[in-house]
Short mmCIF file of C-alpha atoms in Angstrom, two decimals:
data_model
loop_
_atom_site.label_atom_id
_atom_site.label_comp_id
_atom_site.label_asym_id
_atom_site.label_seq_id
_atom_site.Cartn_x
_atom_site.Cartn_y
_atom_site.Cartn_z
CA MET A 1 44.44 -64.75 -19.49
CA ILE A 2 46.97 -63.76 -22.12
CA VAL A 3 48.40 -60.22 -21.88
CA ARG A 4 50.72 -58.95 -24.62
CA ASP A 5 52.12 -55.59 -25.64
CA PHE A 6 52.48 -54.60 -29.29
CA HIS A 7 55.52 -52.49 -28.45
CA GLU A 8 57.29 -55.52 -26.96
CA LEU A 9 56.20 -58.04 -29.61
CA LYS A 10 57.35 -55.88 -32.48
CA LYS A 11 60.97 -56.51 -31.36
CA THR A 12 60.46 -60.29 -31.54
CA ASP A 13 59.80 -62.94 -34.19
CA LYS A 14 56.09 -62.20 -33.76
CA ALA A 15 56.73 -59.26 -36.11
CA VAL A 16 56.87 -60.40 -39.71
CA ALA A 17 57.59 -58.16 -42.66
CA ASP A 18 57.34 -58.30 -46.39
CA ALA A 19 57.68 -55.64 -49.04
CA ARG A 20 56.64 -52.41 -47.30
CA TRP A 21 54.38 -53.93 -44.66
CA THR A 22 54.90 -55.28 -41.14
CA SER A 23 52.51 -57.43 -39.17
CA VAL A 24 52.75 -58.03 -35.43
CA ARG A 25 50.94 -61.20 -34.50
CA MET A 26 49.26 -60.55 -31.18
CA LEU A 27 47.31 -63.85 -31.23
CA LEU A 28 47.93 -66.89 -33.40
CA ALA A 29 46.24 -70.26 -33.91
CA ASP A 30 48.07 -71.92 -31.04
CA ASP A 31 46.59 -69.42 -28.58
CA GLY A 32 43.34 -71.34 -29.03
CA MET A 33 41.02 -68.35 -29.44
CA GLY A 34 39.63 -69.57 -32.78
CA PHE A 35 40.85 -66.44 -34.57
CA SER A 36 44.16 -64.63 -34.95
CA PHE A 37 44.68 -60.93 -34.27
CA HIS A 38 47.40 -58.86 -35.91
CA ILE A 39 48.44 -55.22 -35.91
CA THR A 40 49.58 -54.54 -39.46
CA THR A 41 51.31 -51.42 -40.76
CA LEU A 42 51.36 -50.62 -44.47
CA GLU A 43 54.01 -48.12 -45.41
CA ALA A 44 53.01 -44.74 -46.84
CA GLY A 45 53.10 -44.84 -50.63
CA SER A 46 52.81 -48.62 -50.89
CA GLU A 47 50.21 -50.73 -52.69
CA HIS A 48 49.38 -54.37 -51.95
CA GLN A 49 47.29 -57.00 -53.65
CA PHE A 50 45.88 -59.72 -51.40
CA HIS A 51 43.50 -62.57 -51.93
CA TYR A 52 42.79 -64.68 -48.87
CA LYS A 53 41.04 -67.58 -50.54
CA HIS A 54 41.03 -69.70 -47.42
CA HIS A 55 40.50 -67.11 -44.67
CA PHE A 56 37.96 -64.47 -43.73
CA GLU A 57 39.65 -61.25 -42.64
CA SER A 58 38.37 -58.05 -41.06
CA VAL A 59 40.54 -54.94 -41.00
CA TYR A 60 39.89 -51.88 -38.81
CA CYS A 61 41.85 -48.67 -39.46
CA ILE A 62 43.41 -47.30 -36.26
CA SER A 63 45.39 -44.55 -37.97
CA GLY A 64 46.47 -43.34 -41.39
CA LYS A 65 44.83 -42.82 -44.76
CA GLY A 66 44.43 -44.91 -47.88
CA SER A 67 41.96 -46.84 -49.99
CA ILE A 68 40.83 -50.34 -50.87
CA THR A 69 39.67 -51.54 -54.26
CA ASP A 70 37.49 -54.62 -54.54
CA LEU A 71 38.80 -56.31 -57.67
CA GLY A 72 35.56 -58.24 -58.02
CA THR A 73 33.35 -55.16 -58.33
CA GLY A 74 35.88 -52.46 -59.20
CA GLU A 75 34.62 -50.33 -56.29
CA THR A 76 37.09 -48.26 -54.28
CA HIS A 77 36.48 -47.25 -50.66
CA GLU A 78 38.36 -44.68 -48.63
CA ILE A 79 40.26 -45.96 -45.58
CA ARG A 80 40.58 -43.59 -42.62
CA PRO A 81 40.48 -44.08 -38.83
CA GLY A 82 37.24 -45.83 -37.89
CA VAL A 83 36.69 -47.51 -41.25
CA MET A 84 36.54 -51.31 -41.27
CA TYR A 85 36.41 -53.65 -44.21
CA ALA A 86 35.58 -57.33 -43.95
CA LEU A 87 36.44 -59.80 -46.70
CA ASN A 88 33.38 -61.97 -46.19
CA LEU A 89 33.52 -63.25 -49.75
CA ASN A 90 37.28 -63.92 -49.72
CA ASP A 91 37.40 -60.83 -51.89
CA LYS A 92 40.48 -60.22 -54.00
CA HIS A 93 41.57 -56.65 -53.33
CA ILE A 94 44.22 -53.96 -53.51
CA VAL A 95 45.06 -51.76 -50.51
CA ARG A 96 46.85 -48.46 -51.02
CA ALA A 97 48.46 -46.48 -48.20
CA GLU A 98 48.65 -42.73 -48.75
CA GLU A 99 49.93 -42.35 -45.18
CA ASP A 100 51.23 -45.17 -42.97
CA LEU A 101 48.15 -47.32 -42.32
CA VAL A 102 47.93 -49.02 -38.92
CA MET A 103 45.26 -51.71 -38.99
CA ALA A 104 43.79 -54.18 -36.50
CA CYS A 105 43.25 -57.42 -38.43
CA VAL A 106 41.30 -60.54 -37.46
CA PHE A 107 41.64 -63.83 -39.37
CA ASN A 108 39.31 -66.83 -39.28
CA PRO A 109 40.53 -69.52 -39.36
CA PRO A 110 43.43 -68.23 -37.30
CA VAL A 111 46.79 -67.76 -38.97
CA THR A 112 49.39 -70.17 -37.59
CA GLY A 113 52.31 -67.80 -38.17
CA THR A 114 54.11 -70.02 -40.67
CA GLU A 115 52.14 -68.97 -43.77
CA VAL A 116 53.73 -66.95 -46.51
CA HIS A 117 51.86 -64.94 -49.10
CA ARG A 118 51.75 -66.95 -52.28
CA GLU A 119 52.06 -65.47 -55.72
CA ASP A 120 48.29 -65.18 -55.97
CA GLY A 121 48.15 -63.06 -52.77
CA SER A 122 46.63 -65.84 -50.67
CA TYR A 123 47.74 -67.72 -47.60
CA ALA A 124 47.66 -71.50 -47.88
CA PRO A 125 44.99 -73.32 -45.89
CA ALA A 126 46.21 -74.48 -42.48
CA GLY A 127 48.37 -77.58 -42.84
CA GLU A 128 49.44 -76.77 -46.39
CA THR A 129 52.68 -74.85 -46.60
CA THR A 130 53.56 -75.00 -50.27
CA SER A 131 51.70 -73.39 -53.15
CA MET B 1 33.10 -57.04 -49.09
CA ILE B 2 31.57 -55.27 -46.12
CA VAL B 3 32.72 -51.68 -45.50
CA ARG B 4 31.55 -49.83 -42.38
CA ASP B 5 32.52 -46.66 -40.58
CA PHE B 6 32.60 -46.48 -36.78
CA HIS B 7 31.63 -42.78 -36.90
CA GLU B 8 28.48 -43.61 -38.86
CA LEU B 9 27.53 -46.74 -36.90
CA LYS B 10 27.78 -44.98 -33.56
CA LYS B 11 24.69 -42.95 -34.50
CA THR B 12 22.68 -46.12 -35.17
CA ASP B 13 21.31 -49.06 -33.20
CA LYS B 14 24.65 -50.78 -33.75
CA ALA B 15 25.84 -48.67 -30.79
CA VAL B 16 24.74 -50.18 -27.51
CA ALA B 17 25.36 -48.67 -24.11
CA ASP B 18 25.18 -49.72 -20.51
CA ALA B 19 26.39 -48.08 -17.35
CA ARG B 20 29.39 -45.99 -18.44
CA TRP B 21 30.37 -47.99 -21.52
CA THR B 22 29.39 -47.93 -25.17
CA SER B 23 30.02 -50.62 -27.74
CA VAL B 24 29.73 -50.15 -31.49
CA ARG B 25 29.19 -53.46 -33.20
CA MET B 26 31.17 -53.34 -36.43
CA LEU B 27 30.57 -57.04 -37.22
CA LEU B 28 27.99 -59.37 -35.70
CA ALA B 29 27.12 -63.06 -36.05
CA ASP B 30 24.88 -62.52 -39.05
CA ASP B 31 27.78 -61.09 -41.04
CA GLY B 32 29.03 -64.66 -41.26
CA MET B 33 32.69 -64.01 -40.41
CA GLY B 34 32.72 -66.49 -37.52
CA PHE B 35 33.63 -63.76 -35.01
CA SER B 36 32.21 -60.40 -34.01
CA PHE B 37 34.20 -57.18 -33.86
CA HIS B 38 33.30 -54.26 -31.61
CA ILE B 39 34.81 -50.89 -30.76
CA THR B 40 34.08 -50.40 -27.08
CA THR B 41 34.63 -47.27 -25.01
CA LEU B 42 34.81 -47.42 -21.22
CA GLU B 43 34.27 -44.07 -19.59
CA ALA B 44 37.08 -42.50 -17.55
CA GLY B 45 36.66 -43.31 -13.88
CA SER B 46 34.46 -46.36 -14.44
CA GLU B 47 34.99 -49.95 -13.32
CA HIS B 48 33.38 -53.03 -14.88
CA GLN B 49 33.19 -56.67 -13.95
CA PHE B 50 32.73 -59.11 -16.82
CA HIS B 51 32.72 -62.86 -17.08
CA TYR B 52 32.16 -64.24 -20.57
CA LYS B 53 31.53 -67.85 -19.67
CA HIS B 54 30.45 -68.77 -23.18
CA HIS B 55 32.70 -66.62 -25.34
CA PHE B 56 36.41 -66.07 -25.89
CA GLU B 57 37.24 -62.36 -26.15
CA SER B 58 40.36 -60.46 -27.11
CA VAL B 59 40.67 -56.75 -26.35
CA TYR B 60 43.26 -54.42 -27.88
CA CYS B 61 43.75 -50.93 -26.43
CA ILE B 62 43.65 -48.25 -29.13
CA SER B 63 43.74 -45.29 -26.74
CA GLY B 64 43.40 -44.44 -23.06
CA LYS B 65 44.73 -45.80 -19.80
CA GLY B 66 43.49 -48.28 -17.21
CA SER B 67 44.01 -51.72 -15.77
CA ILE B 68 42.60 -55.24 -15.74
CA THR B 69 42.47 -57.57 -12.76
CA ASP B 70 42.18 -61.31 -13.33
CA LEU B 71 39.85 -62.39 -10.53
CA GLY B 72 41.11 -65.96 -10.83
CA THR B 73 44.73 -65.14 -10.06
CA GLY B 74 44.42 -61.70 -8.45
CA GLU B 75 46.96 -60.30 -10.93
CA THR B 76 46.53 -56.76 -12.25
CA HIS B 77 47.91 -55.63 -15.62
CA GLU B 78 48.26 -52.10 -16.91
CA ILE B 79 46.21 -51.20 -20.01
CA ARG B 80 47.69 -48.62 -22.37
CA PRO B 81 47.75 -48.25 -26.16
CA GLY B 82 49.22 -51.40 -27.72
CA VAL B 83 48.31 -53.71 -24.83
CA MET B 84 46.03 -56.65 -25.63
CA TYR B 85 44.42 -59.08 -23.27
CA ALA B 86 42.74 -62.30 -24.34
CA LEU B 87 40.31 -64.17 -22.13
CA ASN B 88 41.33 -67.62 -23.32
CA LEU B 89 40.14 -69.25 -20.11
CA ASN B 90 36.82 -67.34 -20.01
CA ASP B 91 38.53 -65.41 -17.22
CA LYS B 92 36.37 -63.46 -14.80
CA HIS B 93 37.85 -59.97 -14.62
CA ILE B 94 37.49 -56.32 -13.67
CA VAL B 95 38.45 -53.53 -16.07
CA ARG B 96 39.13 -50.05 -14.73
CA ALA B 97 39.36 -46.95 -16.93
CA GLU B 98 41.55 -44.14 -15.60
CA GLU B 99 41.08 -42.31 -18.89
CA ASP B 100 38.46 -43.12 -21.55
CA LEU B 101 39.54 -46.53 -22.87
CA VAL B 102 38.87 -47.23 -26.55
CA MET B 103 39.24 -50.93 -27.25
CA ALA B 104 38.99 -53.18 -30.32
CA CYS B 105 37.21 -56.35 -29.16
CA VAL B 106 36.81 -59.70 -30.92
CA PHE B 107 34.33 -62.33 -29.73
CA ASN B 108 34.23 -66.02 -30.62
CA PRO B 109 31.57 -67.28 -31.03
CA PRO B 110 30.31 -64.04 -32.53
CA VAL B 111 27.89 -61.91 -30.54
CA THR B 112 24.48 -61.75 -32.19
CA GLY B 113 23.68 -58.25 -30.92
CA THR B 114 20.70 -59.28 -28.81
CA GLU B 115 22.64 -60.39 -25.73
CA VAL B 116 22.46 -58.45 -22.50
CA HIS B 117 24.98 -58.67 -19.69
CA ARG B 118 23.54 -60.91 -17.04
CA GLU B 119 23.99 -60.34 -13.33
CA ASP B 120 27.05 -62.57 -13.31
CA GLY B 121 28.75 -60.42 -15.99
CA SER B 122 28.31 -63.01 -18.75
CA TYR B 123 26.49 -63.06 -22.05
CA ALA B 124 24.12 -65.97 -22.58
CA PRO B 125 25.19 -68.61 -25.11
CA ALA B 126 23.78 -67.94 -28.60
CA GLY B 127 20.11 -68.91 -28.71
CA GLU B 128 19.55 -68.39 -25.01
CA THR B 129 18.31 -64.92 -24.11
CA THR B 130 17.26 -65.24 -20.50
CA SER B 131 19.45 -65.87 -17.51
#
């Protein structure tokens, strides 16, 4: 059994940050669960474009307020506590945080922890580290 | 993109309940994500023995207070907001809720939604519905 505490991990290298977001990796590929699990905080007032071409991701809102726009359909959905979105079509999207958004995120295949967001908003497939 | 709201789903058949717990299935096997995602509430004062022999599960505490005992090692860990446990060894365990525990749970392989807890605390493997 693995037991970890977000409040401890966020002081370690399991917390990664980019422009106006922080992600604490609670479970990564090498934990062998077959998915990774992250607690990600998007800063109030920020906007982010992501496109996970090689991963499915689900995102559950624990706290905060914002919206997501599906760039494929143009539809925008409100994000508030209890709302989940799942990128089952590797959907290209924009997330906006009106308040700090705290989200529980699951990735399949699991993130290894060494990926960086590429210019197109994607993570590379596992084993490929350059764009 | 799939968008769902816990507060809506909990009024539907996506909310399943057993003795003193309720689980709202936000994502199931047929959503094709490769994992299932559930928001599970364990009632204050309740105690539950589970043993997912055929599934890995991670559980992240969103709110509440309780503890988990690993029946393999005898170790007990406090559960509070921000604590996650992952049953990477299909660990047999007991969860106790001192306050209502609201937990974000991920299962791999994904739960189909038709499983029932068997007497040994497990879910059957996918495709097998009897004990």
